[in-house]
Structures are given as structure tokens and as C-alpha cells.
Amino acid sequence: MKIKVNKRALMDDGAPNKSTSIINGRSSNILNWDDTAFNWAYPKYKRMLGNFWTPFEINMSQDIKQFSQLTEIEQEAFLKIIGLLALLDSIQTDYAGRVADYLTDSSLNALMIILAQQEVIHNHSYSYVLSSLVTAKKQEEVFEFWRSEPVLVSRNEFVMNGYKDFAEQPSVESLLKSIVFDVILEGLFFYSGFAFFYNLARNQKMVATSTMINYINRDEQLHVDLFVKIFQEILREFPECRTAEFEQFVSSTFIKAASLEIEWGKHIIGDKIDGISMKDLEAYIKFYANVRCSQLGFGKPFEGYRQNPMKWIAAYEDADKGRSDFFEQKSRQYTKINSVDNGFDEL
Ligand code: ZN
Ligand code: ZN
């Protein structure tokens, strides 16, 4: 049976400011950060604000010089990954807004709006990088990859169909299922791309772009955590939704997602890129699928795969743990040199 999910009222003068539940509850819709229904909302708000950055801070001049020195295979992977990320972040902006409409609590709506704003900045960074490195015509082409590249088409369709069910027929079940796809999008489908950029950075290549990727990675970690919290709270309030069938859905969806991500990894990285072996990348993807399922509170879909096989990457991606000095230092050198343009004046 499908449980209906209701949109938040614009104003409800008979309801408390603090919502009575996460969805299908009542709230006046007044936002008081000191009186929110979930004690994690305000700390999350502070962390999301603390991440604030814009592409304007990043000086691209070094990357502009280096891009033409990359191998043809590296250049192609670079552009295809940017093309992929551009699609994912565009859809994500819209999806966040749609979910926000159904969250009863005004503070969670606020968090989703900040999340959506960060996705807009991610998209800006792709335009910023491309307009620095390639011609306008090439940039247009990259923004078409999502429908012109067959490997991308099948991968993207998978997530989009997951979102579409909720967008077209919102229910508690379709919302929960869409969050599983969200965690795949933000917590798994970005990761081969991240690995590629971090590998470039550790070889002192395209450090400005990789710095932006690191900032995006840092934002995405908070986004995954926010959606996981919302997911768990909905399941807590609607325990009847946690059926054997739903558990099966989570597991099979992650297995399918991992296979699509591995296929994509073979396409862009394969064994063509120095520093990343396909065997490690495959294990890395399965490891992350396991991590995300555990975060959601479900069993691990892949036996074994309990450790990150690409240890070197942890220093780059765990920005929250204060270990990404590499980028922090780099970005400090890069920032403020010229915060107005992308360094074109140095060409
Ligand atoms: Zn994003
Ligand atoms: Zn995100």
C-alpha cells in the first residue's frame, strides 16, 4: 500500500513552529534555528555554511598552461567526467527542491535550499573550468555528453528513473526509494571521477581543478549525510516501510549502481591512466557501495570489500578530517591572487 506524502503548507497558524514529524506532520513554517524538531539540523547548517566557496576564488592560470600537456586520453577523461558531473549536479539542484517541498520542518527545508545552492555552485565550477581550458564550442559539446555518450546515457537513466517515480508519484515509499538513488548519485557516482582528479593532483597536474573537485567532494559528503539522516528519520516514523522487499530493493539497486559505475570507470580510466588500476578502482567502487548501504542502515551488498583499496586517496577526499592540507595549502596560494577572473590575463 502506498502512503501518501503531503506538501508542506506555506503557513499553518494553528501549528507549532517546531514540526510534529519529518513528513506528513504539522508546522507553522516559521524558522527559528533555536527551536527545531531535529537536534542535528543546526549543527548541519553551521557545517554547510562553513564549507562555503565559489569558483571565483580559484586561479586557473596554472591549469590553463598544463591542460594541453595532458595526454589525449587524460584530456578526454577529464572532459567526459566534467560532462557527467554537470548533468548530475544539474538534476540534483532540482531534486533537492522537490524533496524540500515535502519536509514538514522549516529547518530541513532550509537545509535543502542550501544544499541546492551548493549544487548550483558545483555547476558553476564546471562552466568555469571549461571556459578556462577549452573553446566555447568544445564546452557546448561537453555539456551534451550526458545524451551523446552511450555509457553515460544508461548510467544517467538509472538514477533519473529512480527520481522520476518520486517526482511523478510522490509517496512515502517513492520518496524513500528516491533517497537511495540520491545516495548513489552523491555518494557513489561521483567517485570514479574524483579518483581521476586526485590522481592528476598527486602528480602535480591540474591542481586548481582538483581543488574545486575536492571542495565539491567535501560538500557531497555533507549532502550524503543529510539525506541519510532524513531517510533514517522517515523510516523511524514509518517503520512499516522497512519490508523485506524494500531491503531487497536497496541491495539490488546498489549492486546495479556499482556495475554501472565500474562500466563507466572502464570507459574513462580502464587501465589507460597511470596511477589507477582498474582492479583497484573496481574494489574502491564496491567498498563505497558497502559504506553507503551501512550508512543507510542496511546490509553490505558486496562480501568483503571492507577497506578502501586506494589508500592514497583518503588524504584527498577526507577533507572533513583535516587531512587535505594538500589542497588547503594549494588553494591558499591560488586564492586571492586574482579573485576577479580565471587568470586569463596571464596568458
Ligand atoms: Zn554537487
Ligand atoms: Zn550534492
XYZ file of C-alpha atoms and ligand atoms in Angstrom:
349
model
C 0.000 0.000 0.000
C 1.276 3.417 -0.897
C 1.298 6.008 1.894
C 0.504 9.473 0.627
C 3.036 12.213 1.329
C 1.792 15.774 1.743
C 3.402 19.045 0.718
C 4.316 21.462 3.477
C 1.767 24.223 3.983
C 3.056 27.714 3.247
C 1.714 28.747 6.618
C -0.318 26.992 9.266
C -1.358 29.372 12.020
C -2.715 26.638 14.279
C 0.535 24.589 14.240
C 3.704 24.826 16.384
C 6.885 26.373 14.919
C 8.720 23.136 15.574
C 7.297 20.461 13.287
C 5.442 17.490 14.736
C 7.177 14.997 12.390
C 9.563 14.844 9.437
C 6.884 14.362 6.786
C 3.072 14.472 6.907
C 3.234 16.447 10.142
C 2.266 19.991 11.030
C 4.382 23.100 11.374
C 3.652 26.813 11.289
C 6.551 27.013 8.766
C 8.275 29.694 10.861
C 12.026 29.082 11.077
C 13.671 29.542 14.470
C 17.111 27.892 14.469
C 16.943 27.636 18.243
C 13.698 25.702 18.150
C 13.905 22.980 15.526
C 12.446 19.482 15.607
C 15.746 17.694 14.953
C 18.795 18.385 17.078
C 21.169 17.688 14.178
C 19.688 20.389 11.934
C 21.510 23.390 13.388
C 24.992 21.762 13.567
C 24.465 20.646 9.960
C 23.536 24.198 8.993
C 26.755 25.522 10.521
C 28.879 22.931 8.741
C 27.237 23.599 5.403
C 27.860 27.323 5.762
C 31.433 26.595 6.848
C 32.035 24.886 3.509
C 31.129 27.974 1.528
C 33.303 28.575 -1.524
C 32.980 29.882 -5.061
C 34.936 29.109 -8.226
C 35.994 32.779 -8.421
C 38.468 32.078 -5.611
C 40.378 29.597 -7.752
C 43.027 30.864 -10.099
C 43.136 28.695 -13.196
C 46.323 30.038 -14.788
C 48.498 27.012 -13.973
C 45.838 24.584 -15.193
C 45.455 26.577 -18.406
C 49.152 26.016 -19.084
C 49.009 22.334 -18.161
C 45.851 21.193 -19.916
C 47.450 20.974 -23.362
C 50.323 18.949 -21.865
C 47.995 16.195 -20.667
C 47.883 13.070 -22.829
C 44.973 12.772 -25.222
C 43.474 10.033 -23.032
C 43.754 12.229 -19.943
C 42.141 15.168 -21.729
C 39.286 13.003 -22.929
C 38.674 11.505 -19.472
C 38.895 14.992 -17.944
C 36.207 16.396 -20.228
C 33.906 13.385 -20.028
C 33.984 13.414 -16.247
C 33.169 17.115 -16.191
C 30.312 16.396 -18.622
C 28.977 13.715 -16.318
C 29.254 15.823 -13.175
C 27.466 18.709 -14.906
C 24.441 16.503 -15.528
C 24.393 15.023 -12.032
C 24.666 18.377 -10.279
C 22.016 19.972 -12.517
C 19.473 17.281 -11.705
C 20.476 17.364 -8.070
C 19.607 21.059 -7.751
C 16.073 20.330 -8.899
C 15.651 17.108 -6.928
C 16.651 18.808 -3.658
C 13.950 21.426 -4.181
C 11.336 18.766 -4.818
C 12.219 16.838 -1.669
C 12.194 20.099 0.301
C 8.513 20.651 -0.551
C 7.543 17.510 1.343
C 9.600 18.008 4.503
C 7.348 19.381 7.216
C 10.069 21.037 9.271
C 11.131 24.516 8.171
C 14.755 23.930 9.220
C 15.046 20.859 6.989
C 13.546 22.816 4.126
C 16.229 25.453 4.781
C 18.990 22.828 4.685
C 17.721 21.508 1.361
C 17.767 25.026 -0.068
C 21.410 25.440 0.991
C 22.196 22.033 -0.477
C 20.584 23.079 -3.766
C 22.571 26.329 -3.726
C 25.793 24.339 -3.341
C 24.822 22.221 -6.357
C 24.430 25.421 -8.353
C 27.985 26.375 -7.367
C 29.200 22.934 -8.443
C 27.664 23.514 -11.846
C 29.237 26.937 -11.973
C 32.631 25.372 -11.327
C 32.284 23.102 -14.383
C 31.474 26.067 -16.626
C 34.322 27.983 -15.018
C 36.840 25.192 -15.615
C 35.718 24.597 -19.190
C 35.613 28.250 -20.169
C 39.192 28.500 -18.902
C 40.512 25.428 -20.717
C 38.611 24.818 -23.940
C 36.800 26.688 -26.693
C 33.157 27.650 -26.349
C 32.280 25.028 -28.959
C 34.050 22.299 -27.009
C 32.339 23.447 -23.826
C 28.949 23.091 -25.507
C 29.918 19.595 -26.626
C 30.895 18.597 -23.081
C 27.519 19.776 -21.804
C 25.916 17.430 -24.370
C 27.874 14.328 -23.292
C 25.063 13.220 -20.993
C 22.956 12.402 -24.067
C 25.620 11.743 -26.685
C 27.798 9.246 -24.780
C 26.161 5.783 -24.622
C 27.890 4.750 -21.352
C 26.622 7.904 -19.716
C 23.122 7.556 -21.101
C 22.490 4.176 -19.453
C 24.041 5.290 -16.187
C 22.097 8.511 -16.001
C 18.814 6.893 -16.971
C 19.180 4.604 -13.992
C 19.242 7.484 -11.495
C 16.746 9.636 -13.371
C 14.161 6.843 -13.394
C 14.665 6.492 -9.662
C 13.977 10.198 -9.191
C 11.109 10.265 -11.666
C 8.973 7.834 -9.685
C 9.037 10.204 -6.742
C 8.649 13.355 -8.868
C 5.630 11.962 -10.707
C 4.018 9.871 -7.985
C 5.138 11.146 -4.620
C 4.512 8.730 -1.757
C 6.449 7.812 1.371
C 7.777 4.736 -0.459
C 8.795 6.555 -3.636
C 10.459 9.276 -1.522
C 12.478 6.663 0.384
C 13.452 4.919 -2.841
C 14.489 8.214 -4.439
C 16.776 8.881 -1.456
C 18.513 5.565 -2.149
C 19.174 6.869 -5.677
C 20.294 10.178 -4.196
C 22.888 8.462 -2.030
C 24.070 6.603 -5.136
C 24.312 9.856 -7.094
C 26.071 11.913 -4.408
C 27.921 9.100 -2.672
C 28.956 6.668 -5.425
C 28.512 8.045 -8.943
C 30.939 10.908 -8.370
C 33.685 8.693 -7.075
C 35.496 7.379 -10.172
C 35.606 10.981 -11.326
C 37.007 12.153 -8.002
C 39.663 9.407 -8.149
C 40.746 10.549 -11.606
C 41.220 14.178 -10.498
C 43.010 13.268 -7.274
C 45.358 11.082 -9.269
C 46.163 14.049 -11.504
C 46.704 16.235 -8.441
C 49.111 13.833 -6.792
C 51.161 14.096 -9.970
C 51.046 17.892 -9.649
C 48.717 18.192 -12.616
C 45.600 20.361 -12.847
C 45.734 21.235 -9.172
C 43.294 24.154 -9.425
C 40.602 21.972 -10.993
C 41.307 19.237 -8.464
C 40.991 21.765 -5.654
C 37.495 22.552 -6.871
C 36.744 18.849 -7.133
C 37.935 18.492 -3.549
C 35.566 21.263 -2.424
C 32.744 19.535 -4.275
C 33.678 16.212 -2.663
C 33.600 17.905 0.747
C 30.119 19.321 0.056
C 28.869 15.968 -1.229
C 29.931 14.246 1.980
C 27.654 16.602 3.928
C 24.862 16.093 1.407
C 25.005 12.310 1.673
C 24.923 12.594 5.450
C 21.916 14.945 5.337
C 19.928 12.637 3.071
C 20.896 9.633 5.201
C 19.537 11.414 8.299
C 16.287 12.271 6.535
C 15.995 8.687 5.271
C 16.535 7.196 8.703
C 14.080 9.582 10.334
C 11.378 8.739 7.777
C 11.955 5.031 8.398
C 11.782 5.634 12.131
C 8.406 7.346 11.742
C 7.151 4.862 9.143
C 8.684 1.531 10.235
C 6.110 -0.335 8.142
C 8.059 0.812 5.057
C 11.047 -1.319 6.010
C 9.802 -4.503 4.383
C 11.880 -7.452 3.146
C 11.075 -6.239 -0.359
C 12.485 -2.797 0.436
C 15.692 -4.318 1.831
C 15.987 -6.321 -1.364
C 15.450 -3.122 -3.368
C 18.280 -1.310 -1.561
C 20.708 -4.160 -2.072
C 19.894 -4.824 -5.737
C 19.884 -1.114 -6.566
C 23.383 -0.674 -5.132
C 24.638 -3.768 -6.980
C 23.292 -2.378 -10.249
C 24.703 1.087 -9.478
C 28.143 -0.345 -8.743
C 28.152 -2.286 -12.008
C 27.239 0.879 -13.946
C 29.944 2.824 -12.136
C 32.507 0.101 -12.895
C 31.487 0.134 -16.558
C 31.947 3.898 -16.580
C 35.302 3.530 -14.828
C 36.451 1.092 -17.526
C 35.373 3.554 -20.182
C 37.163 6.615 -18.838
C 40.012 5.151 -16.814
C 40.306 1.478 -17.800
C 43.939 0.613 -17.498
C 44.820 3.647 -19.602
C 45.634 6.087 -16.808
C 48.934 5.877 -14.944
C 48.403 5.521 -11.213
C 44.931 3.935 -11.105
C 44.472 0.249 -11.883
C 41.027 -0.952 -12.899
C 41.245 -3.707 -10.292
C 41.685 -1.120 -7.521
C 39.026 1.147 -8.949
C 36.527 -1.718 -9.029
C 37.302 -2.611 -5.414
C 37.056 1.073 -4.475
C 33.574 1.313 -6.012
C 32.377 -1.856 -4.243
C 33.870 -0.613 -0.987
C 31.912 2.654 -1.328
C 28.699 0.791 -2.182
C 29.177 -1.099 1.104
C 29.882 2.122 3.013
C 26.743 3.819 1.705
C 24.487 0.831 2.446
C 25.787 0.692 6.032
C 25.193 4.437 6.416
C 21.586 3.892 5.337
C 21.305 1.140 7.938
C 21.231 -1.823 5.543
C 23.441 -4.844 4.903
C 26.546 -4.638 2.723
C 25.841 -5.815 -0.836
C 29.426 -6.969 -1.504
C 31.080 -9.688 0.586
C 34.461 -8.475 1.773
C 35.409 -5.004 0.462
C 35.705 -3.609 3.961
C 38.704 -1.417 3.277
C 39.500 1.340 0.869
C 41.916 -0.257 -1.612
C 43.190 3.135 -2.753
C 44.709 4.311 0.499
C 46.383 7.335 -1.052
C 43.017 8.811 -1.911
C 41.931 9.173 1.711
C 44.257 12.133 2.175
C 42.456 13.898 -0.648
C 38.834 13.045 -0.019
C 38.600 13.194 3.766
C 38.597 16.954 3.808
C 36.446 16.937 6.922
C 39.075 15.116 8.883
C 41.581 17.874 8.327
C 43.853 15.696 6.256
C 43.608 17.525 2.976
C 46.374 20.001 3.735
C 47.495 19.477 0.201
C 44.545 21.337 -1.248
C 44.198 23.768 1.592
C 47.756 24.948 1.086
C 47.467 24.967 -2.646
C 44.215 26.812 -2.594
C 45.627 29.440 -0.262
C 48.387 30.051 -2.773
C 45.888 30.168 -5.556
C 43.232 32.241 -3.876
C 43.284 35.975 -3.670
C 45.958 36.251 -6.355
C 43.178 37.241 -8.622
C 39.671 36.762 -7.404
C 38.023 38.505 -10.323
C 38.832 36.343 -13.311
C 40.256 32.925 -14.094
C 43.746 34.104 -14.815
C 43.295 34.871 -18.476
C 45.373 37.997 -18.067
C 48.406 35.778 -17.587
C 48.123 34.057 -20.942
Zn 27.114 18.559 -6.232
Zn 25.200 17.141 -3.556
